[in-house]
Short mmCIF file of C-alpha atoms in Angstrom, two decimals:
data_model
loop_
_atom_site.label_atom_id
_atom_site.label_comp_id
_atom_site.label_asym_id
_atom_site.label_seq_id
_atom_site.Cartn_x
_atom_site.Cartn_y
_atom_site.Cartn_z
CA MET A 10 29.31 131.07 21.89
CA LEU A 11 27.82 133.91 20.06
CA PHE A 12 29.65 137.07 18.92
CA LYS A 13 28.47 140.20 19.87
CA LYS A 14 29.68 141.22 16.00
CA LEU A 15 30.28 138.75 13.37
CA LEU A 16 33.57 138.31 11.90
CA GLU A 17 34.42 139.74 8.39
CA LYS A 18 34.53 137.11 5.68
CA LEU A 19 37.66 137.31 3.93
CA GLY A 20 38.21 136.18 0.21
CA ASP A 21 40.13 132.90 -1.20
CA PRO A 22 44.00 133.76 -0.99
CA GLY A 23 44.49 131.29 -3.70
CA LYS A 24 46.02 133.54 -6.02
CA PHE A 25 48.16 136.80 -6.30
CA LEU A 26 50.46 138.52 -8.18
CA ILE A 27 54.28 138.47 -8.02
CA PRO A 28 55.85 141.79 -9.91
CA CYS A 29 59.09 139.62 -11.36
CA ASP A 30 61.87 141.03 -13.96
CA PHE A 31 63.62 138.85 -17.33
CA LEU A 32 65.80 140.20 -19.18
CA GLY A 33 63.95 141.04 -22.40
CA MET A 34 60.87 141.94 -20.69
CA ASP A 35 59.71 145.17 -19.86
CA VAL A 36 57.18 144.92 -16.96
CA CYS A 37 56.44 141.04 -15.65
CA HIS A 38 53.43 140.07 -13.37
CA ALA A 39 53.62 136.21 -12.51
CA LEU A 40 50.48 134.48 -11.52
CA ALA A 41 51.43 133.17 -8.05
CA ASP A 42 48.71 130.15 -8.21
CA LEU A 43 48.38 128.27 -4.86
CA ARG A 44 47.04 125.35 -6.53
CA ALA A 45 49.28 125.00 -9.08
CA SER A 46 51.83 122.16 -8.66
CA ILE A 47 54.26 123.23 -11.59
CA ASN A 48 55.38 126.67 -12.78
CA LEU A 49 53.98 127.21 -16.44
CA MET A 50 55.44 129.42 -19.08
CA PRO A 51 53.91 129.85 -22.80
CA LEU A 52 56.16 129.27 -25.75
CA SER A 53 56.04 132.49 -27.09
CA ILE A 54 57.54 133.91 -23.83
CA TRP A 55 60.17 131.00 -24.02
CA LYS A 56 61.24 132.03 -27.64
CA LYS A 57 61.29 135.96 -26.54
CA LEU A 58 63.55 135.71 -23.18
CA SER A 59 66.08 133.30 -25.67
CA LEU A 60 65.85 130.66 -22.72
CA PRO A 61 68.50 127.40 -23.20
CA GLU A 62 67.06 124.66 -24.82
CA LEU A 63 63.91 122.40 -23.75
CA THR A 64 64.03 118.87 -22.18
CA PRO A 65 61.52 116.69 -23.93
CA THR A 66 59.12 115.45 -21.85
CA ARG A 67 56.17 112.58 -21.53
CA MET A 68 54.05 114.87 -19.17
CA THR A 69 50.59 115.46 -19.86
CA LEU A 70 48.74 118.18 -18.08
CA GLU A 71 45.05 118.32 -17.11
CA LEU A 72 44.17 121.90 -17.26
CA ALA A 73 41.58 124.03 -14.83
CA ASP A 74 39.14 123.58 -17.77
CA GLN A 75 39.63 119.78 -17.37
CA SER A 76 41.23 119.94 -20.76
CA ILE A 77 44.47 117.42 -21.57
CA THR A 78 47.20 118.98 -22.99
CA ARG A 79 51.27 117.80 -23.59
CA PRO A 80 53.92 120.82 -22.97
CA LYS A 81 56.33 121.39 -25.39
CA GLY A 82 59.12 120.50 -22.74
CA VAL A 83 60.95 121.74 -19.46
CA THR A 84 63.52 124.08 -19.00
CA GLU A 85 65.47 124.49 -16.04
CA ASP A 86 67.06 126.37 -13.37
CA ILE A 87 65.65 129.89 -14.82
CA PHE A 88 66.66 132.86 -12.43
CA VAL A 89 63.12 134.65 -11.73
CA LYS A 90 64.49 138.14 -9.99
CA VAL A 91 62.21 139.21 -7.58
CA ARG A 92 62.87 142.59 -5.77
CA LYS A 93 66.82 141.92 -5.37
CA PHE A 94 66.03 138.21 -5.21
CA HIS A 95 67.09 135.71 -7.94
CA PHE A 96 65.29 132.30 -7.59
CA PRO A 97 66.41 129.25 -9.60
CA THR A 98 62.92 127.84 -11.15
CA ASP A 99 62.26 125.13 -13.44
CA PHE A 100 59.30 125.89 -15.76
CA VAL A 101 57.05 123.72 -17.77
CA VAL A 102 56.48 125.43 -21.25
CA VAL A 103 53.30 125.01 -22.93
CA GLY A 104 51.96 126.10 -26.07
CA PHE A 105 49.55 128.30 -25.45
CA GLU A 106 48.99 132.43 -26.06
CA ALA A 107 50.53 134.43 -23.25
CA ASP A 108 48.26 136.67 -21.40
CA PRO A 109 50.05 139.81 -21.85
CA ARG A 110 48.77 141.14 -17.73
CA VAL A 111 50.21 137.96 -16.71
CA PRO A 112 52.22 135.57 -18.79
CA ILE A 113 53.72 133.15 -16.01
CA ILE A 114 52.23 131.24 -13.73
CA LEU A 115 54.31 130.52 -10.76
CA GLY A 116 53.15 127.15 -8.44
CA ARG A 117 53.89 125.90 -4.78
CA SER A 118 56.97 124.62 -5.85
CA PHE A 119 58.41 128.40 -6.38
CA LEU A 120 56.85 129.71 -3.45
CA ARG A 121 58.76 126.68 -1.60
CA ILE A 122 61.78 127.70 -2.89
CA GLY A 123 61.60 131.33 -1.95
CA CYS A 124 60.63 130.52 1.27
CA ALA A 125 56.64 132.34 1.12
CA LEU A 126 55.23 133.51 3.80
CA ILE A 127 51.75 134.24 2.86
CA ASP A 128 49.94 136.10 5.00
CA VAL A 129 46.13 135.28 4.31
CA TYR A 130 44.40 138.20 6.50
CA ARG A 131 45.76 141.11 4.57
CA GLU A 132 44.99 142.08 1.30
#
């Protein structure tokens, strides 16, 4: 069956920004990445927020550029405020420079905790 009008091709909703609040940060937009299985936080942000002690980990990470890195540690149950809601979130802390526009990456685990419904048809 042919349509008289072609359907519009939509972009990949694989990544989007979530405005969130942390004590000690003026403005924070986290990058929500549907392909990421973990939540990442740079060491500089962890220090700036004065978060609890890191738990050592033996984990290794393969990054998008296919390089391998070892995290500095894991921090658990950090509350991420999105609008009026607070979500307890575990972060893997890595020794990278933070992107000032989007210093934190939130993966599928965060979206699952928040029971996120993602409308892939709207921008």
